[in-house]
Short mmCIF file of C-alpha atoms and ligand atoms in Angstrom, two decimals:
data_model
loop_
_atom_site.label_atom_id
_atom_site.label_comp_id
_atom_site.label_asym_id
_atom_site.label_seq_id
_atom_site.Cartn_x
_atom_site.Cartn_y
_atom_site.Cartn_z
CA UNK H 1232 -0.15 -27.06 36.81
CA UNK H 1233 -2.83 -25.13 35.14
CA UNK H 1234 -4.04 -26.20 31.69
CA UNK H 1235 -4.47 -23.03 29.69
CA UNK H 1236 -6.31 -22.57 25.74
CA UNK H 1237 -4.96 -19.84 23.81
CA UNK H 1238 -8.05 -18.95 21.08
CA UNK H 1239 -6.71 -16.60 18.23
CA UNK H 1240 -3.71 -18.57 18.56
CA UNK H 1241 -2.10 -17.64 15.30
CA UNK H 1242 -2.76 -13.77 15.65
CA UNK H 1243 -0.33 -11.44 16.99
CA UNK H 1244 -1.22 -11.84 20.48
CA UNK H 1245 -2.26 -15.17 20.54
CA UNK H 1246 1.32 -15.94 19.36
CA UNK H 1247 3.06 -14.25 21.64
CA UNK H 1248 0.29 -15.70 24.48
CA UNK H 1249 1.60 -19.09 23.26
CA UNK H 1250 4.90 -18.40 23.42
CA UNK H 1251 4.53 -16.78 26.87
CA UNK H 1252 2.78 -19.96 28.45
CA UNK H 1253 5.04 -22.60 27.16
CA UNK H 1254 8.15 -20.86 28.50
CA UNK H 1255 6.35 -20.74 32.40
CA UNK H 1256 6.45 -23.75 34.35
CA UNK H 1257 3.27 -23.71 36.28
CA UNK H 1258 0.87 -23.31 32.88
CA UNK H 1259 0.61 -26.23 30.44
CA UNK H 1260 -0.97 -25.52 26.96
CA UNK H 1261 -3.74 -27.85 25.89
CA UNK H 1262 -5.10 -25.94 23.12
CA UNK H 1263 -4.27 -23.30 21.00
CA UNK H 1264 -7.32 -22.26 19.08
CA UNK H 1265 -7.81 -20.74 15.38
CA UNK H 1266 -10.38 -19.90 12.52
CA UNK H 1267 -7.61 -19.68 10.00
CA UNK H 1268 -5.99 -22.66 11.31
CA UNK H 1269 -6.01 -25.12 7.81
CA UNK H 1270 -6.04 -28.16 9.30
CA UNK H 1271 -6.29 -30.49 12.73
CA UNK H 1272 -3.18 -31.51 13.15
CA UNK H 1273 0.45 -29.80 13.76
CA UNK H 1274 1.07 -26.28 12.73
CA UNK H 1275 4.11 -24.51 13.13
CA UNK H 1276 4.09 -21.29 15.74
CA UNK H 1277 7.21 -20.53 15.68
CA UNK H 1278 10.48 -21.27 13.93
CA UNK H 1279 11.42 -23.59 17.32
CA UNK H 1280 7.55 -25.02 18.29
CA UNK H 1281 5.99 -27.49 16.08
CA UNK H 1282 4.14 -29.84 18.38
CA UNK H 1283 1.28 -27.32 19.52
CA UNK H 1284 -2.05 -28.34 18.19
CA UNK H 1285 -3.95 -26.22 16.64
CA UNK H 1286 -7.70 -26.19 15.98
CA UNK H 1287 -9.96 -24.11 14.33
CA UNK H 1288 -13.33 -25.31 16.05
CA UNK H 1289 -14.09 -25.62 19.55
CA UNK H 1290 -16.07 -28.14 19.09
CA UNK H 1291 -13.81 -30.76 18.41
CA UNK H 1292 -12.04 -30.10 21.60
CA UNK H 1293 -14.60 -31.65 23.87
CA UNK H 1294 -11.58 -34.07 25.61
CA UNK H 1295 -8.82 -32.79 28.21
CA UNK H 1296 -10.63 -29.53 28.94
CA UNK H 1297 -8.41 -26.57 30.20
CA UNK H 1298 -8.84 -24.74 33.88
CA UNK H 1299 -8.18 -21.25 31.89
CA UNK H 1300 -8.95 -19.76 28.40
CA UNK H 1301 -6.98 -16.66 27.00
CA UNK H 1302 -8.68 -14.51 24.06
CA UNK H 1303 -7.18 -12.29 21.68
CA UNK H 1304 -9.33 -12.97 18.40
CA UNK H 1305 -12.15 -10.12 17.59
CA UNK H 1306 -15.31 -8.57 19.52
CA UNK H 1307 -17.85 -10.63 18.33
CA UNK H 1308 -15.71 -13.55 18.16
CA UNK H 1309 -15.07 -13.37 21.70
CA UNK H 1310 -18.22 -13.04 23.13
CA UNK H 1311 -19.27 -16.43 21.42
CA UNK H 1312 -15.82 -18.15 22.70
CA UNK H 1313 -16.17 -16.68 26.66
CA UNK H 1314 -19.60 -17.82 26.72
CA UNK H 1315 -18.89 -21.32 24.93
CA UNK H 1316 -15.58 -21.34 27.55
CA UNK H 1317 -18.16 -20.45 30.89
CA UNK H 1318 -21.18 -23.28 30.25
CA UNK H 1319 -17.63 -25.63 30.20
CA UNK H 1320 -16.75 -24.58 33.50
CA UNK H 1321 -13.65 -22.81 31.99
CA UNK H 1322 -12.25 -19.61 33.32
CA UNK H 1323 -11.93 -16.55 30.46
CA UNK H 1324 -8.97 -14.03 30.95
CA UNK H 1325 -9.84 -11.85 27.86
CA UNK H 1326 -7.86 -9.43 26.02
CA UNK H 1327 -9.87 -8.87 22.95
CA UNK H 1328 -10.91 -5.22 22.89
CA UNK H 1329 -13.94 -3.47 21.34
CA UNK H 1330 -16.77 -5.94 23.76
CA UNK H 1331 -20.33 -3.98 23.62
CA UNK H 1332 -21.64 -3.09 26.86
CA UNK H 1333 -24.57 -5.69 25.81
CA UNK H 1334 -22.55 -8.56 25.75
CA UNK H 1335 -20.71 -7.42 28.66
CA UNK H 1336 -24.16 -8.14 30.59
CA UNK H 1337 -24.45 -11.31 28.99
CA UNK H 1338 -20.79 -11.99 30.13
CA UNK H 1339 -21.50 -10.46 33.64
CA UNK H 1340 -24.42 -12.68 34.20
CA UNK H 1341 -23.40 -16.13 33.15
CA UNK H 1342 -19.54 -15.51 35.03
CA UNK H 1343 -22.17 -14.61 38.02
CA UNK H 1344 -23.34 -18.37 38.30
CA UNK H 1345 -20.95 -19.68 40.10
CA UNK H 1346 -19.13 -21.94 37.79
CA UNK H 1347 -16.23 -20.39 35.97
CA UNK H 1348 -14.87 -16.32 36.66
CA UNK H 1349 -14.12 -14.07 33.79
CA UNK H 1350 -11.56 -11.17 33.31
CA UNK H 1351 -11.97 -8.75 30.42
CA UNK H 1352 -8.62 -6.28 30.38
CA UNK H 1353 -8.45 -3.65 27.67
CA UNK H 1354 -4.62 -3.58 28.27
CA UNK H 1355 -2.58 -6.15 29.88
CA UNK H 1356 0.77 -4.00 29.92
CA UNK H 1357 1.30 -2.98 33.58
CA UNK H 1358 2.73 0.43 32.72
CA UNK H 1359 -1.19 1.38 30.91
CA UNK H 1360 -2.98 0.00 34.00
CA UNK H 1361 -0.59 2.74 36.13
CA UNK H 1362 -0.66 5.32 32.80
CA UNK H 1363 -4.50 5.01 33.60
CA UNK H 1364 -4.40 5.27 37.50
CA UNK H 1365 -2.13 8.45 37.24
CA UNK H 1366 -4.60 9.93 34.81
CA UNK H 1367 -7.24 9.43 36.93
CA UNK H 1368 -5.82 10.71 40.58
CA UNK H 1369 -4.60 13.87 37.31
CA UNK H 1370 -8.31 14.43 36.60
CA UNK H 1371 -9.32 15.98 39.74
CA UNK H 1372 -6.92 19.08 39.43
CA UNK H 1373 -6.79 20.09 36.15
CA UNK H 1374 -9.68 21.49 33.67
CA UNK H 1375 -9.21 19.94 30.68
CA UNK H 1376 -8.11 16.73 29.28
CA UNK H 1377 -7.34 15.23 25.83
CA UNK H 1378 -6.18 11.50 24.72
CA UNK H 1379 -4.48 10.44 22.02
CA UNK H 1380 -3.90 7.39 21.09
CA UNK H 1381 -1.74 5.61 18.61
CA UNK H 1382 -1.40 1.90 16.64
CA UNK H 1383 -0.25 -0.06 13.96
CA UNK H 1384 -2.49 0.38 10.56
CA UNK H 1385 -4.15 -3.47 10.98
CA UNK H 1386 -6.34 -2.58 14.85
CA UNK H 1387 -9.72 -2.71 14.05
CA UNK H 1388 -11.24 -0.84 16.48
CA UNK H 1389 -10.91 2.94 16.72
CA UNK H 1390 -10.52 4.05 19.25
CA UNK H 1391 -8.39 2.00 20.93
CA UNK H 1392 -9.91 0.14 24.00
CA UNK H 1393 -7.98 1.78 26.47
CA UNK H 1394 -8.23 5.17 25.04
CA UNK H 1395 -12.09 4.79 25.65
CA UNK H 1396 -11.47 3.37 29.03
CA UNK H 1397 -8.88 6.09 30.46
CA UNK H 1398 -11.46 8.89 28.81
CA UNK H 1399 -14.48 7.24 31.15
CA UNK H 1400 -11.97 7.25 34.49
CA UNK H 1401 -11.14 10.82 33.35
CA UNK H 1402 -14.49 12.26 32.48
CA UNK H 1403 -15.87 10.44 36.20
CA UNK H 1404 -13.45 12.64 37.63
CA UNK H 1405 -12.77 15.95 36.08
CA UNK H 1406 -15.62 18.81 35.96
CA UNK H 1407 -18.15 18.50 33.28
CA UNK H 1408 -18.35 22.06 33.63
CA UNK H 1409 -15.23 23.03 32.85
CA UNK H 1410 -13.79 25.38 29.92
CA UNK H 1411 -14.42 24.36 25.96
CA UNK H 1412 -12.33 25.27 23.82
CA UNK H 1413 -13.42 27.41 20.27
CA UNK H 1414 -14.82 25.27 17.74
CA UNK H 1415 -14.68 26.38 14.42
CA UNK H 1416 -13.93 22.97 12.38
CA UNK H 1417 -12.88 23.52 8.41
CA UNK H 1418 -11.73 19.06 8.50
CA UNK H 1419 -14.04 17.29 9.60
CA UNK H 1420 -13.47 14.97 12.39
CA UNK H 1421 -10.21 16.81 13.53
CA UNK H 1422 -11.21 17.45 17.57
CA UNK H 1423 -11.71 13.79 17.39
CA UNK H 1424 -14.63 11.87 19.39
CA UNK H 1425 -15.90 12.80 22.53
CA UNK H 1426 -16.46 10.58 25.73
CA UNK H 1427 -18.19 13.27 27.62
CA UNK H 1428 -15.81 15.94 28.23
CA UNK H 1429 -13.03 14.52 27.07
CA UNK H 1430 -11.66 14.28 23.13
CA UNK H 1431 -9.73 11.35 22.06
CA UNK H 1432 -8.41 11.18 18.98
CA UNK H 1433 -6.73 7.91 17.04
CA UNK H 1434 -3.75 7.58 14.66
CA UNK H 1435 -2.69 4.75 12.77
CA UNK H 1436 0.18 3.87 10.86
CA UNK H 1437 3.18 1.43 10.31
CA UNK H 1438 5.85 1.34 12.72
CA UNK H 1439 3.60 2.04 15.80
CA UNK H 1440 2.62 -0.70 18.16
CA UNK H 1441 0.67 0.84 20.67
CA UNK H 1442 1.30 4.17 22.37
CA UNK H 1443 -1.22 6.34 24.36
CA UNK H 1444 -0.62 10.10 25.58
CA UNK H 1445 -2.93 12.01 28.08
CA UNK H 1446 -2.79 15.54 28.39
CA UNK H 1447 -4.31 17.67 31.01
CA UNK H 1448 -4.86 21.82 30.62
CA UNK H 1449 -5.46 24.07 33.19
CA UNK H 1450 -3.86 27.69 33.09
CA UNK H 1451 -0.47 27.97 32.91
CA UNK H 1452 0.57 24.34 32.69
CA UNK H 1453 -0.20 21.02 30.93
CA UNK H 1454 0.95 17.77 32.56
CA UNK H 1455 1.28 14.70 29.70
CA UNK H 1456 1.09 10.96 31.03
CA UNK H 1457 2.45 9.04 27.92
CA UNK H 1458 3.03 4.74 27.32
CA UNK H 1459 4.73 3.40 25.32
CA UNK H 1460 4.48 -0.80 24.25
CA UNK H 1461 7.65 -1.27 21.87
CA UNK H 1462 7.17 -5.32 21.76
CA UNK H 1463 3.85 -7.34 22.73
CA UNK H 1464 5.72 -8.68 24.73
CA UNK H 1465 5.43 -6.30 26.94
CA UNK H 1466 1.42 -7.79 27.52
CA UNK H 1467 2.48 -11.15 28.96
CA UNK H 1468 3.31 -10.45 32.68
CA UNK H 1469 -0.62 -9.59 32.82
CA UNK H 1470 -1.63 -11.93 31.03
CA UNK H 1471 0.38 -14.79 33.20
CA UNK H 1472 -0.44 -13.35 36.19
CA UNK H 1473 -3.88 -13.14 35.28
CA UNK H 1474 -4.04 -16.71 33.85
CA UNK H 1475 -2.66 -17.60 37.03
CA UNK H 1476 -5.36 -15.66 40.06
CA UNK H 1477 -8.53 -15.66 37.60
CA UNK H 1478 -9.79 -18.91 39.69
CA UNK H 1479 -9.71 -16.95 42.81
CA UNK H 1480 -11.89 -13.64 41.27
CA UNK H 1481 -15.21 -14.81 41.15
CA UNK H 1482 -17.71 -13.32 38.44
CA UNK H 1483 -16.87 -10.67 35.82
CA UNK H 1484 -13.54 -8.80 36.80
CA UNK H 1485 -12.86 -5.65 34.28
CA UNK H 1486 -9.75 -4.70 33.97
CA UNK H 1487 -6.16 -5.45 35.65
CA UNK H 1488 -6.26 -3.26 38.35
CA UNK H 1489 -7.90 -5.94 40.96
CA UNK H 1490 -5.33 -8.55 39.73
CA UNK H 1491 -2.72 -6.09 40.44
CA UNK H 1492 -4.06 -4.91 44.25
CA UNK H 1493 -4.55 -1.55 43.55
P1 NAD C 1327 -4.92 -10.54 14.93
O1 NAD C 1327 -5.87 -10.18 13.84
O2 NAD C 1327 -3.46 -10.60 14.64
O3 NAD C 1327 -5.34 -11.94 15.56
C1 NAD C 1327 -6.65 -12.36 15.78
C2 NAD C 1327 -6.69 -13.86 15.52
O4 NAD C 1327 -7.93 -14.37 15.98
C3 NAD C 1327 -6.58 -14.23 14.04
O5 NAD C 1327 -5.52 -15.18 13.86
C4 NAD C 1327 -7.94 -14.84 13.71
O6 NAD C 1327 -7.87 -15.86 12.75
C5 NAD C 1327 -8.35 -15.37 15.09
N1 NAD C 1327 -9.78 -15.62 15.27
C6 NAD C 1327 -10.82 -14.88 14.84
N2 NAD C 1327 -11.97 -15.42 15.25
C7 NAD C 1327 -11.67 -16.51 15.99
C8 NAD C 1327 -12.42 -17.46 16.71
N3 NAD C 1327 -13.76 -17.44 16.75
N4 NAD C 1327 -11.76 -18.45 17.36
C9 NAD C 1327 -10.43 -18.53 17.31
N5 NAD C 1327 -9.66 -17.63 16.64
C10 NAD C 1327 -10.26 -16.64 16.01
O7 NAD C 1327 -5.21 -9.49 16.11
P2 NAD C 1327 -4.27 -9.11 17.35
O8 NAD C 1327 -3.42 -7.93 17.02
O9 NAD C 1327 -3.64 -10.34 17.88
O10 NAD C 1327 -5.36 -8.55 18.39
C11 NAD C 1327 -6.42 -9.39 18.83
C12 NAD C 1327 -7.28 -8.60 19.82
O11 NAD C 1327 -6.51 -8.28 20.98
C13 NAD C 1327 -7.79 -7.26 19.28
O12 NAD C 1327 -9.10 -7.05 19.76
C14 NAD C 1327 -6.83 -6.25 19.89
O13 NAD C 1327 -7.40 -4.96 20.00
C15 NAD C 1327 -6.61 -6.89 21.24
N6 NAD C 1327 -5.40 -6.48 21.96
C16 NAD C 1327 -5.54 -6.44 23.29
C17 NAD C 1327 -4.44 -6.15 24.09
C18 NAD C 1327 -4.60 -6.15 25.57
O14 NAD C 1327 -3.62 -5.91 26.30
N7 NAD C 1327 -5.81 -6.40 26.08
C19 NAD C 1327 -3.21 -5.89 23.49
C20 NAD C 1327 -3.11 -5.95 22.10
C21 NAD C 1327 -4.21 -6.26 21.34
#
């Protein structure tokens, strides 16, 4: 049985992360972690859970440590919680997007001595790990390439994780040389932001979850490599099967791919 803390516990992914480990047999929740939790004792999750405890500081959990910590609270957050999790000798499987490439070192090193692995995924749903493997193996026939991505109103970040992920793959790949297109902007900001050649650009409203669309030009065709996540649900298989392997990945793992075999 692994013993698994869920920090960010009474977000929208950290529900759904709770939810997810109760119902599998082989994980056993030991802590489910919260700023906005109001008190130490027994908050209701969900209309059917009520015994979960739920914290909102670390440091009263010192007792009945877990093997494995999942994250979904906010960048800076995170950092502070992974590195907190690693001097315990707890493994990190971390879903909170938006991570600095500074604190990434920080992350990198201390996963690197030996006592407790990390995994930072920007997306845990298995059809955007292969959305972002098709767009890559894409990259190295066509000329041009644009991503747009799409989320609910409340996301923080923009743009989204992945979007900024899948344009790095992409702009590794395709030719930095290729054609530009005219630029004569009268709105600001409409081509979007650049990660080297390639434009992403980010919508947010109500009713989307999370949605992603890249689309390649190159004369005469475009080919468009779209997800879709209708529920967060959708998330958990990663997440579980991360939960489940991160012991066996030693230092700092980015992304899902490597859990996945790729
Ligand atoms: P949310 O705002 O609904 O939840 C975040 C929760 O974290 C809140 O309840 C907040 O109180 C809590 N929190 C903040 N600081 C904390 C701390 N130090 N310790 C414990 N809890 C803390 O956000 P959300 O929609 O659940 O998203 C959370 C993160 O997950 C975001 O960065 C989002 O981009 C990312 N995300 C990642 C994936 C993925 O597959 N990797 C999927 C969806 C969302």
């Amino acid at each position: 049985m692994i013993k698994v803390a869920v920090f960010g516990a009474l977000g929208r992914m950290g529900r759904e992360t709770v939810s997810a480990i109760r119902a599998d047999e082989d994980l056993e929740l030991t802590w489910a972690v919260d700023v906005e939790a109001r008190d130490e004792g027994l908050t209701v999750l969900t209309d059917d859970v009520v015994e979960t405890r739920v914290t909102g500081s670390v440091e009263s959990l010192q007792s009945d440590l877990p093997d494995v910590m999942v994250d979904f609270t906010r960048a800076e957050e995170a950092v502070r919680n992974v590195l907190w999790s690693l001097d315990k000798g707890i493994h990190c499987v971390v879903g909170t997007t938006g991570i600095g490439e500074d604190d990434l070192g920080l992350i990198r090193a201390r996963a690197g001595e030996g006592t407790a692995n990390a995994i930072i995924a920007a997306n845990f749903a298995i059809g955007a790990v292969l959305m972002m493997r098709f767009s890559e193996a894409a990259a190295r026939y066509f000329d041009m390439c644009e991503v747009i991505e799409l989320h609910h109103r409340k996301k923080l970040d923009s743009p989204s994780g992945t979007a900024i992920a899948t344009a790095q793959r992409i702009a590794a790949v395709i030719d930095p040389e290729g054609p530009s297109p005219s630029r004569e902007d009268s709105v600001e900001g409409a081509r979007g932001g650049s990660v080297g050649p390639v434009r992403i650009h980010s919508v947010r409203l109500d009713g989307l979850v999370a949605h992603q669309e890249v689309i390649f030009g190159s004369t005469g065709q475009t080919l468009s490599i779209r997800h879709d996540t209708t529920d967060r649900s959708c998330f958990m298989p990663g997440v579980l099967m991360a939960v489940k392997v991160i012991a066996d990945i030693p230092g700092l793992t980015i992304g899902l791919e490597p859990v996945l075999d790729l």
